XYZ file of C-alpha atoms in Angstrom:
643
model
C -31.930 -24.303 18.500
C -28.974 -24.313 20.557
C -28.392 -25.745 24.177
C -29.973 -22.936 26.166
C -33.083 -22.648 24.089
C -32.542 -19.753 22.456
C -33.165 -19.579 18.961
C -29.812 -18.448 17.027
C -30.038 -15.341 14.057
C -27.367 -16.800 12.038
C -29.140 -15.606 8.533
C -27.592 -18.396 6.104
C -23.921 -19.675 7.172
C -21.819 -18.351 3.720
C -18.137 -18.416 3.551
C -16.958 -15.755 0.580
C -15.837 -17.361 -2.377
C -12.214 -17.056 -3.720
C -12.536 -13.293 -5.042
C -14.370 -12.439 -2.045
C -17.794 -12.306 -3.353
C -21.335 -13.367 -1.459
C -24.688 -14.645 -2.873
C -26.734 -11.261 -3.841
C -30.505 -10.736 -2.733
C -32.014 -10.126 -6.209
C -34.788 -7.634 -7.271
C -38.003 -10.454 -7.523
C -38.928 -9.648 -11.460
C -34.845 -10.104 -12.124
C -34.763 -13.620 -10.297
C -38.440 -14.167 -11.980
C -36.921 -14.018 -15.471
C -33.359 -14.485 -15.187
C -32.685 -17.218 -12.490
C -35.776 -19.629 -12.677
C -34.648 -22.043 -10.729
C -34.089 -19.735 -7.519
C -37.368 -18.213 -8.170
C -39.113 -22.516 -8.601
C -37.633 -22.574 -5.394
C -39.087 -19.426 -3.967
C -42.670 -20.650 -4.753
C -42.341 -24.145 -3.765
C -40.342 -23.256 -0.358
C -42.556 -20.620 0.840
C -45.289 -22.645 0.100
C -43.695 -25.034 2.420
C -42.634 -22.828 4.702
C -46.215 -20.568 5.111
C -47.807 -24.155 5.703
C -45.687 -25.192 8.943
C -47.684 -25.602 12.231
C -48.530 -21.872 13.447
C -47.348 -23.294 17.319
C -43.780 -24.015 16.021
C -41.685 -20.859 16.712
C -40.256 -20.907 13.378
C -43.515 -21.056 11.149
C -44.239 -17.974 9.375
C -47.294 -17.473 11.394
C -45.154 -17.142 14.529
C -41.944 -15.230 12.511
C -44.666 -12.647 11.186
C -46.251 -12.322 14.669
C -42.995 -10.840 16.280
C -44.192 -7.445 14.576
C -47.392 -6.888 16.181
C -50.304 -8.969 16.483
C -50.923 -11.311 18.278
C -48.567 -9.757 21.097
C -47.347 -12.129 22.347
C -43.514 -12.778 23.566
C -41.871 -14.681 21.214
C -38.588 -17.259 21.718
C -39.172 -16.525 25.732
C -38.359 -12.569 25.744
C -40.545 -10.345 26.983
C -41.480 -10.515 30.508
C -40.700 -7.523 31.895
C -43.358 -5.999 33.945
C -42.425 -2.524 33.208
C -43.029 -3.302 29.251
C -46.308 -3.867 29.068
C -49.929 -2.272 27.848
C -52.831 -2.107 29.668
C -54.202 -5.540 27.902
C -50.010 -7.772 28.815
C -47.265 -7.793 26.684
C -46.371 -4.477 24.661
C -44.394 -5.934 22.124
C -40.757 -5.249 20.190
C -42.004 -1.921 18.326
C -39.178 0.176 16.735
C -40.719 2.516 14.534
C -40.142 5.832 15.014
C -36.931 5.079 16.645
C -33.575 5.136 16.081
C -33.532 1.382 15.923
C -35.792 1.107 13.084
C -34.092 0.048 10.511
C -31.238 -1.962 12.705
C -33.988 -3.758 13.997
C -35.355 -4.908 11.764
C -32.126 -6.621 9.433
C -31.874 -9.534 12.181
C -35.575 -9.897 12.027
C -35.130 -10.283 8.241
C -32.219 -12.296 8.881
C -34.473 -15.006 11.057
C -36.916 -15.170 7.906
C -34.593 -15.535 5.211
C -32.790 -18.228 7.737
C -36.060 -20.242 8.495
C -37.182 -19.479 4.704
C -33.619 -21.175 3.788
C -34.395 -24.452 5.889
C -37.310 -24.757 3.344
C -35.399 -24.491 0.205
C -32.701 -26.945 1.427
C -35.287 -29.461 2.302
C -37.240 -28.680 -1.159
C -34.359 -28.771 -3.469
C -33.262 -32.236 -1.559
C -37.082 -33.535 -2.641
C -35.986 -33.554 -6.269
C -35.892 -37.159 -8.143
C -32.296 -38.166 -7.968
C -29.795 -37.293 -10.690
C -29.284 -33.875 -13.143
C -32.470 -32.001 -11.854
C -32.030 -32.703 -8.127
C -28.320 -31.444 -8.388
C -29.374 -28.483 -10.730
C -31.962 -27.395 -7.438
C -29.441 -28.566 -5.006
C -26.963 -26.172 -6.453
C -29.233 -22.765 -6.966
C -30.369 -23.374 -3.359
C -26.702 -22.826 -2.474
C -27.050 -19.641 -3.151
C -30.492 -18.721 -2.822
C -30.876 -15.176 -1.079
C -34.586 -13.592 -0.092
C -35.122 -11.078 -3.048
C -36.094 -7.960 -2.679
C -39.256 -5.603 -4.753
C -37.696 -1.869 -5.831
C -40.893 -0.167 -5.628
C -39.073 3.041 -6.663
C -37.361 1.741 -10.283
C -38.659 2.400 -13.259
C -40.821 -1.123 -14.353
C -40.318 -2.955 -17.517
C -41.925 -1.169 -20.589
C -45.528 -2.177 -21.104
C -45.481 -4.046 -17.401
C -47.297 -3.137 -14.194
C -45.785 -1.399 -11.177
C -46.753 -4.218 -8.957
C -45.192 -7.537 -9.968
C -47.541 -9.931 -11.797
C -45.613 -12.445 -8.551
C -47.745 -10.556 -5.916
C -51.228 -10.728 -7.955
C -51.254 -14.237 -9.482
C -53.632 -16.258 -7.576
C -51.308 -19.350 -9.071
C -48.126 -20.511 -10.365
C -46.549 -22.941 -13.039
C -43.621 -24.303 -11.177
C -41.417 -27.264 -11.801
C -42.611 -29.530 -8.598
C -40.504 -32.005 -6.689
C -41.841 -35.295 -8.785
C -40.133 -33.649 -11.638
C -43.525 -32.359 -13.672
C -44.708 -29.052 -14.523
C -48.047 -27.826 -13.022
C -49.698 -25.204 -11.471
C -49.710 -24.400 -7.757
C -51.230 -21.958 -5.425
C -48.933 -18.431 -5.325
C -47.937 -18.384 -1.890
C -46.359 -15.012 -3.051
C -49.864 -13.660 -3.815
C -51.201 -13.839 0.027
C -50.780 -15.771 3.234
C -53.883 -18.584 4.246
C -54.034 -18.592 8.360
C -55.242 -22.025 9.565
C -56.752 -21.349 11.038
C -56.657 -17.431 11.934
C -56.640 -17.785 15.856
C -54.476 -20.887 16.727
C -55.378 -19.184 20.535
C -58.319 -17.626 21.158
C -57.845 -13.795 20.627
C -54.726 -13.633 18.856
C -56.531 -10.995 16.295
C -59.804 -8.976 17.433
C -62.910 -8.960 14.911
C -61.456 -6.421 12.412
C -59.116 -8.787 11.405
C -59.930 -12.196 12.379
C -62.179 -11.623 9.580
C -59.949 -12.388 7.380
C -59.219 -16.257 6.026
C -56.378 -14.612 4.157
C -54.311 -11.532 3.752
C -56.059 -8.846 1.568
C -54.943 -5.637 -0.103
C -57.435 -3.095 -0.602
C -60.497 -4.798 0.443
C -64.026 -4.633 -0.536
C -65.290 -2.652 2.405
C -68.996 -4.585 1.927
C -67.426 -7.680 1.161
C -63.946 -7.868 2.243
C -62.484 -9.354 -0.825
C -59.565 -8.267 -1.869
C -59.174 -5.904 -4.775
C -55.088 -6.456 -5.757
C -55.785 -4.287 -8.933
C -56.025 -1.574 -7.192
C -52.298 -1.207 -6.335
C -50.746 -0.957 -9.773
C -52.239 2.831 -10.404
C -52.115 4.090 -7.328
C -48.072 2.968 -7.302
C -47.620 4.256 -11.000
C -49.422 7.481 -10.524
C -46.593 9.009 -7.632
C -43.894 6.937 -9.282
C -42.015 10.271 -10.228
C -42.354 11.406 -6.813
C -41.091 8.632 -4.871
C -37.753 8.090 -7.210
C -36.799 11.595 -6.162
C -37.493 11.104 -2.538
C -34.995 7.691 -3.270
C -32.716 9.736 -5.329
C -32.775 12.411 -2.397
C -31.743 10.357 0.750
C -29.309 8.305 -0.817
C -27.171 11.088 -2.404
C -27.876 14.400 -0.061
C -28.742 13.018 3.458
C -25.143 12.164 5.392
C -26.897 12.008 8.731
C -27.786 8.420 9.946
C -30.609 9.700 12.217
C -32.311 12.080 9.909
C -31.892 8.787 7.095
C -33.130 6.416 9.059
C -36.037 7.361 10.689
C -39.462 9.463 10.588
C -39.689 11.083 14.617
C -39.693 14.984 14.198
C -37.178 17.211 16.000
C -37.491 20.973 17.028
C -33.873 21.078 15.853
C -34.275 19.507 12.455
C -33.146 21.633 9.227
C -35.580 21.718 6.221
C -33.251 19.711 4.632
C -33.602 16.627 7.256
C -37.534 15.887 6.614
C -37.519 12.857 4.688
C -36.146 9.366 5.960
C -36.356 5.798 4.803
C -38.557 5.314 7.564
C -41.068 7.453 6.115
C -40.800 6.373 2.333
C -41.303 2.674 4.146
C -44.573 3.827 5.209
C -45.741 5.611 2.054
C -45.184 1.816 0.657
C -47.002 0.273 3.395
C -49.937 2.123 2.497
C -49.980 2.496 -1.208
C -50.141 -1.991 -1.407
C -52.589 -1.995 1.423
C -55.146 0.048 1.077
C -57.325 -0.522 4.348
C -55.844 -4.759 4.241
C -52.888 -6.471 6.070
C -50.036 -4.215 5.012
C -51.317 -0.637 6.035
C -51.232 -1.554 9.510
C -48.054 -2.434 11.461
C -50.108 -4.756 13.862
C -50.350 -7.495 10.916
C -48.804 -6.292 7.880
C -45.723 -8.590 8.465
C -48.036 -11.727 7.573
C -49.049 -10.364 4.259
C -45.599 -12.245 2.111
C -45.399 -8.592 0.333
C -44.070 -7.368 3.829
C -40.978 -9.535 3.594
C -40.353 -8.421 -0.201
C -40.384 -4.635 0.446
C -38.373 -4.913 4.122
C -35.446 -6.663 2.054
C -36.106 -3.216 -0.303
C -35.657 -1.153 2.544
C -32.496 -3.060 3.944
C -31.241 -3.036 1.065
C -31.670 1.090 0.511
C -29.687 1.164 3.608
C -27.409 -1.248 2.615
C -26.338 1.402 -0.444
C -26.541 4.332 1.613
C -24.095 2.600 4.717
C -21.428 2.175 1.844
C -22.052 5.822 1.047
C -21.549 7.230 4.187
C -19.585 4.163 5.904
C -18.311 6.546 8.863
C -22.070 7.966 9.973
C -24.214 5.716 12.178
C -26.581 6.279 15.265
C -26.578 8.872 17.598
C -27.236 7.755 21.246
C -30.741 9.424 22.194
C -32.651 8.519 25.558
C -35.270 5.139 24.938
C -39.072 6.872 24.470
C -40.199 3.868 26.508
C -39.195 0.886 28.359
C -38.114 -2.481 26.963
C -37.481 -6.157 27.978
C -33.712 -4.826 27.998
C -33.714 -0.776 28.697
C -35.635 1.386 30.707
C -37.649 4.786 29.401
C -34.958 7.471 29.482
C -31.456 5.107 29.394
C -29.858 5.792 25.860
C -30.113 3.697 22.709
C -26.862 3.213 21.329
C -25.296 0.903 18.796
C -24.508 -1.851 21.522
C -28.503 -1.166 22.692
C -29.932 -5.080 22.584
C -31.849 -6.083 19.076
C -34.553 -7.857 21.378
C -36.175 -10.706 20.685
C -33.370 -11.484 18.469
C -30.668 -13.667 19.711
C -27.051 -13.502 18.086
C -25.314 -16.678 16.489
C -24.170 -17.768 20.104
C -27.512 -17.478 21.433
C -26.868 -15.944 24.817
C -26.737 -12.155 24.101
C -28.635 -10.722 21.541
C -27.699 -8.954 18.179
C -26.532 -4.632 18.917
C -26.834 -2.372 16.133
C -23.174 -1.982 16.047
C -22.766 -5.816 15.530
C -25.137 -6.166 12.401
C -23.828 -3.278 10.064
C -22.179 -5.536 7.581
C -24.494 -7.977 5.588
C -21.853 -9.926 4.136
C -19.748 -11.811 7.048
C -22.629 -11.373 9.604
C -25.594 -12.784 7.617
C -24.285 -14.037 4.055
C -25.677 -11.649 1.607
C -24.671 -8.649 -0.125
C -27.132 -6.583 -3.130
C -25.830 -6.058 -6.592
C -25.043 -2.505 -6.216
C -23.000 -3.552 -2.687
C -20.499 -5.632 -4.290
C -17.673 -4.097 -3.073
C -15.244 -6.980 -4.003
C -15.587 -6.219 -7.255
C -13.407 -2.860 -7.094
C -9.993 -2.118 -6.505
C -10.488 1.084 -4.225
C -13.059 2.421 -1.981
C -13.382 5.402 -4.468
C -14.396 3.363 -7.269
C -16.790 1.553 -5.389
C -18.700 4.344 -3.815
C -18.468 6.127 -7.757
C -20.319 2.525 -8.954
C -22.975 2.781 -6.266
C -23.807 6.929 -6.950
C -24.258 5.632 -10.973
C -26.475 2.725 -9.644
C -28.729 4.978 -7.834
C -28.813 7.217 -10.390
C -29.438 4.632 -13.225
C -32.286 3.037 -11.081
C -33.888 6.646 -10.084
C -33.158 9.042 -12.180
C -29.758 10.224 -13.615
C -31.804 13.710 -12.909
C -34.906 15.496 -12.235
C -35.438 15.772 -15.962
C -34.196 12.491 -17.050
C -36.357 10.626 -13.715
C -39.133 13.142 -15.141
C -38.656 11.494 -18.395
C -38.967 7.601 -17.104
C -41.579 8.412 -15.368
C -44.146 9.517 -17.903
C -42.746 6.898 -20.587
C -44.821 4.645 -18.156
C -47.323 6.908 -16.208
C -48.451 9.401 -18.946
C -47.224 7.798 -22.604
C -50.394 9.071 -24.064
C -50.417 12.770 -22.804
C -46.604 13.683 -23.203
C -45.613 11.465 -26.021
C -43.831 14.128 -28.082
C -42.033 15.294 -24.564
C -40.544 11.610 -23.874
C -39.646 11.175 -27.458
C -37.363 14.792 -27.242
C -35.648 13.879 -23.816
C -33.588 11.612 -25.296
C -33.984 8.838 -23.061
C -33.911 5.237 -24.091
C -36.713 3.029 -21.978
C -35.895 -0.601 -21.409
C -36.768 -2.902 -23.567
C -40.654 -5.191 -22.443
C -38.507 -8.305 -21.120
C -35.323 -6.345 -19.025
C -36.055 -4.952 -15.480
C -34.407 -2.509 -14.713
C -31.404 -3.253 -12.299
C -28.167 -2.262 -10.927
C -26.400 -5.283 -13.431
C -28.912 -4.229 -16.159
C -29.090 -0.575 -16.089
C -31.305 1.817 -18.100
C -29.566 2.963 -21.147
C -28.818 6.747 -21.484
C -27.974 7.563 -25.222
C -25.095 9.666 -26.759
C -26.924 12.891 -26.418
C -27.689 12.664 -23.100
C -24.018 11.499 -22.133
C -22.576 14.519 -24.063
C -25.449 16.978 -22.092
C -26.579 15.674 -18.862
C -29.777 18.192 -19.406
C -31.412 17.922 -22.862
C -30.456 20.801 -25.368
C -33.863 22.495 -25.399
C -34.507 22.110 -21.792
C -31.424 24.240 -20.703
C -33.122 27.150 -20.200
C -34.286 25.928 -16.939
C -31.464 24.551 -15.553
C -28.909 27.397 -16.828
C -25.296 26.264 -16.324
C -26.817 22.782 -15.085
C -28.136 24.198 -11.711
C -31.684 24.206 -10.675
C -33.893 24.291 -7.847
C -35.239 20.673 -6.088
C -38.678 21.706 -4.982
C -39.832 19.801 -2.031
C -43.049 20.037 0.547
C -42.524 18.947 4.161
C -45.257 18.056 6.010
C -45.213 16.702 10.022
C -48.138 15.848 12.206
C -48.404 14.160 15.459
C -48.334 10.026 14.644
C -51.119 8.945 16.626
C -53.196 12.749 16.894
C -56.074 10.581 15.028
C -55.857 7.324 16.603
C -55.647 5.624 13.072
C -53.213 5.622 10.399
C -53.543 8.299 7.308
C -51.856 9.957 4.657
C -51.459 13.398 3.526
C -52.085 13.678 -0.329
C -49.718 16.931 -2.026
C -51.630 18.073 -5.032
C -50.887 20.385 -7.648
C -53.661 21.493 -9.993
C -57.903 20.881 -9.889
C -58.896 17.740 -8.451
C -62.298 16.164 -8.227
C -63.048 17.611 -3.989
C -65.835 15.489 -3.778
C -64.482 12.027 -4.542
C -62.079 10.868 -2.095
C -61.634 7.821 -3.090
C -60.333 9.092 -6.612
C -57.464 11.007 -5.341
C -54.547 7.838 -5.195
C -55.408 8.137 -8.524
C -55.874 11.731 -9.712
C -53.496 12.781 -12.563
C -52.903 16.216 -10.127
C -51.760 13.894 -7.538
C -47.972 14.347 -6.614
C -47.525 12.035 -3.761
C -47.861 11.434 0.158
C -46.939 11.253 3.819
C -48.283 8.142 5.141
C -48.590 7.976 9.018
C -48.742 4.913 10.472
C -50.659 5.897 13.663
C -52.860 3.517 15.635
C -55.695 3.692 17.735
C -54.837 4.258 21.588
C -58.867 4.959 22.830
C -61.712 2.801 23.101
C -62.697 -0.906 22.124
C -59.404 -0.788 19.614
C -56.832 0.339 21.360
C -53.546 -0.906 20.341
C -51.418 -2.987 22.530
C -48.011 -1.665 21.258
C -46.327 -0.254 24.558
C -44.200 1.987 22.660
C -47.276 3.169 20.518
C -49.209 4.059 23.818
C -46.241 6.083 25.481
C -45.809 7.799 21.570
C -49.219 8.513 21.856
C -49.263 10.048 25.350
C -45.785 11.877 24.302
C -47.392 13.552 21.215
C -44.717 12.270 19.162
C -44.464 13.868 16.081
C -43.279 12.418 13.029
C -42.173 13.819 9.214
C -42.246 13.496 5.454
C -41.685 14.731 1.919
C -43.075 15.028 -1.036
C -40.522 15.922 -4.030
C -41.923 18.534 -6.360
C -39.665 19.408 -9.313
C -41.031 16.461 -11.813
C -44.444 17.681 -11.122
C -43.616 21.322 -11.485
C -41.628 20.500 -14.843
C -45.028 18.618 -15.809
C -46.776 21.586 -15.824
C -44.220 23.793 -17.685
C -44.856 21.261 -20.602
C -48.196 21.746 -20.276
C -48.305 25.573 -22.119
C -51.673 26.154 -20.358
C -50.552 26.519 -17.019
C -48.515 29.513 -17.579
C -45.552 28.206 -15.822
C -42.190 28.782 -17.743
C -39.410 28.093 -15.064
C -38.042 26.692 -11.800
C -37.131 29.606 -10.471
C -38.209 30.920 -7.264
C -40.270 33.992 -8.900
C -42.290 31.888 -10.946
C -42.516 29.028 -8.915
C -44.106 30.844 -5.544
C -46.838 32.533 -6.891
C -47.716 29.232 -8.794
C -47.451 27.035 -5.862
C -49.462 29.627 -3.672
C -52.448 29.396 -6.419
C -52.267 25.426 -7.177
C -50.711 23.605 -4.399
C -52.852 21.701 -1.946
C -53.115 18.403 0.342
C -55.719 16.623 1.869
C -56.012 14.068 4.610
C -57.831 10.365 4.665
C -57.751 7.358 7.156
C -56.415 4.474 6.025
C -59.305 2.428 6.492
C -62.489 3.871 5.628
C -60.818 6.287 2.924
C -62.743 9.241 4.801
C -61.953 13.006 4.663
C -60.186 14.532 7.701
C -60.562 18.516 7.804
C -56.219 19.435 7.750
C -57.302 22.400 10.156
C -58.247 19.547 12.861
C -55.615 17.148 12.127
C -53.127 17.688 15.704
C -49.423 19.402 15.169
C -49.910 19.110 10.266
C -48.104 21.626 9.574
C -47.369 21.532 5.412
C -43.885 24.084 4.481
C -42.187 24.060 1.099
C -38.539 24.234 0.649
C -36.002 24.133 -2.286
C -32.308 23.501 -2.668
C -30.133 24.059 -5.697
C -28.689 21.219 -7.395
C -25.780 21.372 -9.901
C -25.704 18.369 -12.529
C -22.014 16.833 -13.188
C -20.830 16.524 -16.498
C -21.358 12.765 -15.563
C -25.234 13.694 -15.062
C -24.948 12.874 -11.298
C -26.904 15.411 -8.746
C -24.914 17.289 -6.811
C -27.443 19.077 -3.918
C -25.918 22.185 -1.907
C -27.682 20.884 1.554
C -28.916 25.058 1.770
C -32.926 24.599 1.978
C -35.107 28.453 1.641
C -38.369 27.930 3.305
C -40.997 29.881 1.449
C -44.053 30.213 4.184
C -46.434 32.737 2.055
C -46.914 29.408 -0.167
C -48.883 27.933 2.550
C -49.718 30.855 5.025
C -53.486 31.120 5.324
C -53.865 27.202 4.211
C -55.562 24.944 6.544
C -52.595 23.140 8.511
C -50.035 25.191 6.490
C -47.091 26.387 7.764
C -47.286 30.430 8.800
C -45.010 33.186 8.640
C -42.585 33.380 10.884
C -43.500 29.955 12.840
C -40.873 27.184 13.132
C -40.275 25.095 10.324
């Protein structure tokens, strides 16, 4: 803390070594396996760390409270009259804003920091001599890993990290011995769940620990469920990576999920909205599907440093593109409704290292010199010109996600659908990862001889002729908080099971999502998010995507569908027949009729892509709306209504 009382984001104090390199944030399963002692650290230090006194300002309890619940102002900012709700203090909610994801890397920066404090103090614990200098050094340089939901798992391994569903631990404790201990990865124990009376109302104070998916009779919390229902739109969600990372060059339409009138078909997706999809595939009705706690579930912390670090690789992409000043949607401790957020707009509650001012957008763009960490694909040091760098990061993303539609098709179903299409994976030509080797950016998925020397397998050429084909995608928008709850809008393409909601995550028609993290601003549970409650009154609208092509080339390998091609004349009158969505609420699972769901408005769109000799995507950026796909379809877009 320093002399005014202000509590410092310094992230962890690094100096870069000799060749200019920084300590990497590590995917979790990589550190898991291949650094042990940084991951014995992990366990032992967030154990520490989750267990501080919930009234100390740097506990977790109070770190994960700056989110949302229990709204209260935290480090002494926040007493503005003008930013309040009806029930006090409105809270530091970005979403939907063009300072959601700057926002949030100081925020990660103060965890990782106070996370840090616990590792030094661990590793120092160690009996003197070779195993208390073997902790002291990995805690050197220790970074908070990261979980890439949107890779490709190990063969024979679950989508969801065996980490985040072990209800224990063998770790090497501070005596020196081997034993097990709880997983403080697995969930977070409040003690007790209101330090002050009220922090969380019934629906959650319910709750002795964080829970994913939970038993709606008996609130226990069913972590199995996530693996499917992350597996099952796997295919899906590596294109929508694949997507903004190479074709979006606009920060604003990257970044974040708020519709515009003036938006091209090609600017639908944004980090912001994958983020959510994420939020509510691992919560399922618990802690992380709504903003308001999900930050104390330790999953939230893992899948943040995920979506830094997705922005991290698409900054060094497009190093020249950042915010556009727009007018604030509502006031703050620092800004007025209608002034304009720019870069230097204040990062509140988050103070910069001299603790008087706080962090700007502008001042937090680099990870390295400003908060000590870099990712292994952003280890620019390494390379000799900015060209060769920005070459190393396009074959990163797409090793991780797909060198292309048919090769991400390909990973996909090695994992998803072995035992359907095992004849198709075999023919692709693509070598899966050996059981024991995540994939990452410094351990990359092999691509054999074949598929070097013909970016699209031989036999598959005829629907990519001279290596061009169309990306199909569905955009969907809605207004955020039109049903004062968050839900999702499931794309489906084929015969599901109507009657069975609750089977649809996992239906082998299912494509993907839009998840809408809207909140309830009427009645007994109305949210006390400021910004939330001026969205709401606003009618903000948000937007999503769902990718098409790998489901679409699914189906041409399935000879009973009579689909043959990609092309726009076989494609349309396909889609019109088998394409659907429905909507559910996040928490009870229930139907919502799409014809009374405010501003859904479902559109498909493709763009052609041309495949490099070096098998990376090259997309045009020219979108074709079709509306007679969806004309006549319950919130489907019409003919000749705005996109």
């Amino acid at each position: 803390m320093s002399t005014t009382g202000n509590i410092a984001i310094t992230g962890i104090p690094t100096t870069a070594g000799p060749d200019g390199s920084f300590p990497l944030r590590r995917e979790l399963r990589d550190l898991q396996r291949n650094y042990p002692d940084h991951f014995n650290l992990l366990v032992l230090a967030l154990k520490d760390f989750q267990a501080l006194n919930e009234s100390v300002q740097t506990s977790y309890y109070q770190i994960a409270g700056i989110h949302g619940l229990p709204y209260k102002p935290w480090n002494n900012v926040g007493s503005n009259s003008d930013w309040q709700s009806t029930s006090g203090f409105g809270g530091y909610c970005t979403h939907s804003s063009i300072l959601f994801l700057t926002w949030h890397r100081p925020y990660l920066a103060l965890f990782e920091q106070a996370l840090y404090n616990s590792i030094q103090k661990i590793a120092n614990q160690f009996p003197q001599g070779p195993l208390r200098t073997k902790y002291v050094e990995a805690a050197k340089t220790f970074r908070m890993p990261y979980f890439d939901w949107a890779s490709q798992p190990p063969s024979g391994s679950s989508a969801f990290p065996s980490a985040f569903t072990a209800p224990s631990l063998q770790v090497v404790d501070v005596d020196g011995k081997t034993k097990s201990t709880a997983n403080p990865i697995y969930r977070f124990v409040f003690h007790p769940v209101n330090p002050s009376p009220g922090d969380f109302p019934s629906q959650w104070s319910r709750f002795p620990t964080t829970v994913r998916y939970p038993n709606p009779r008996t609130g226990q919390s069913q972590d199995n469920r996530v693996a499917p229902i992350l597996a099952n739109e796997l295919a899906s969600l590596r294109t929508n990576v694949s997507l903004l990372l190479l074709s979006y060059t606009n920060f604003d339409a990257f970044s974040f999920n708020r519709w515009d009138p003036n938006m091209t078909p090609g600017e639908f997706g944004s980090l912001e909205d994958v983020h959510n999809e994420i939020h509510d595939r691992t919560g399922g009705g618990g802690h992380m599907s709504s903003l308001d706690v999900s930050s104390f579930d330790p999953l939230f912390w893992f899948h943040h440093t995920n979506v830094d670090r997705l922005w991290a690789i698409w900054q060094d992409l497009n190093p020249d593109n950042f915010l556009t000043p727009r007018p604030a949607p509502y006031s703050t401790f620092n800004s007025t409704e209608g002034e304009s957020q720019t870069k230097d707009t204040p990062l509140t509650p988050f103070w910069d290292k001299s603790a008087t001012k706080f962090w700007t957008s502008e001042e937090i763009k680099d990870t390295t010199t400003t908060f000590g960490y870099a990712y292994p694909e952003t280890q620019e040091w390494k390379y000799r010109t900015g060209t060769e760098y920005q070459t190393s990061i396009r074959q990163a993303v797409t090793t991780l996600y797909g060198t292309n539609v048919f090769a991400n098709f390909a990973a996909a179903n090695v994992q998803a659908r072995a035992t359907e299409h095992t004849e198709l994976i075999k023919s692709l030509s693509l070598a899966a990862p050996p059981p024991s080797a995540p994939i990452t950016a410094e351990k990359p998925l092999l691509i054999t001889q074949e598929m070097k020397a013909s970016p699209i397998p031989e036999h598959l050429q005829h629907l990519a002729p001279n290596n061009k084909y169309p990306e199909w995608v569905v955009n969907i928008r809605a207004q955020k908080h039109g049903l004062h709850g968050a839900f999702r809008v499931i794309v489906f393409l084929g015969p599901i099971d109507e009657s069975d909601p609750d089977s649809w995550q996992t239906e082998f028609n299912t494509v993907g999502r839009v998840s809408v993290l809207g909140r309830s601003t009427q009645g007994p549970t109305t949210t006390k998010c400021a910004k939330c409650i001026t969205d709401a009154a606003d009618e903000l609208m948000i937007s999503g995507t769902v990718p098409l092509t790998s489901a679409l080339l699914q189906d041409i390998v399935n000879e009973n569908t009579g689909l043959h091609s990609l092309q726009p004349e076989e494609v349309v009158p396909y889609l019109k027949k088998e394409l659907k969505w429905k909507v559910t609420m996040f928490e009870t699972g229930a139907e919502k009729d799409c014809g009374e769901v405010p501003g859904l408005r479902v559109s498909v769109t493709s763009t052609e892509v041309t495949i490099g000799e070096d098998g990376l995507p090259d997309y045009s950026g020219v979108y074709t709306v079709y509306p007679e796909i969806t004309d006549g379809k319950p919130g489907g877009m019409r003919d000749g209504e705005h996109i």
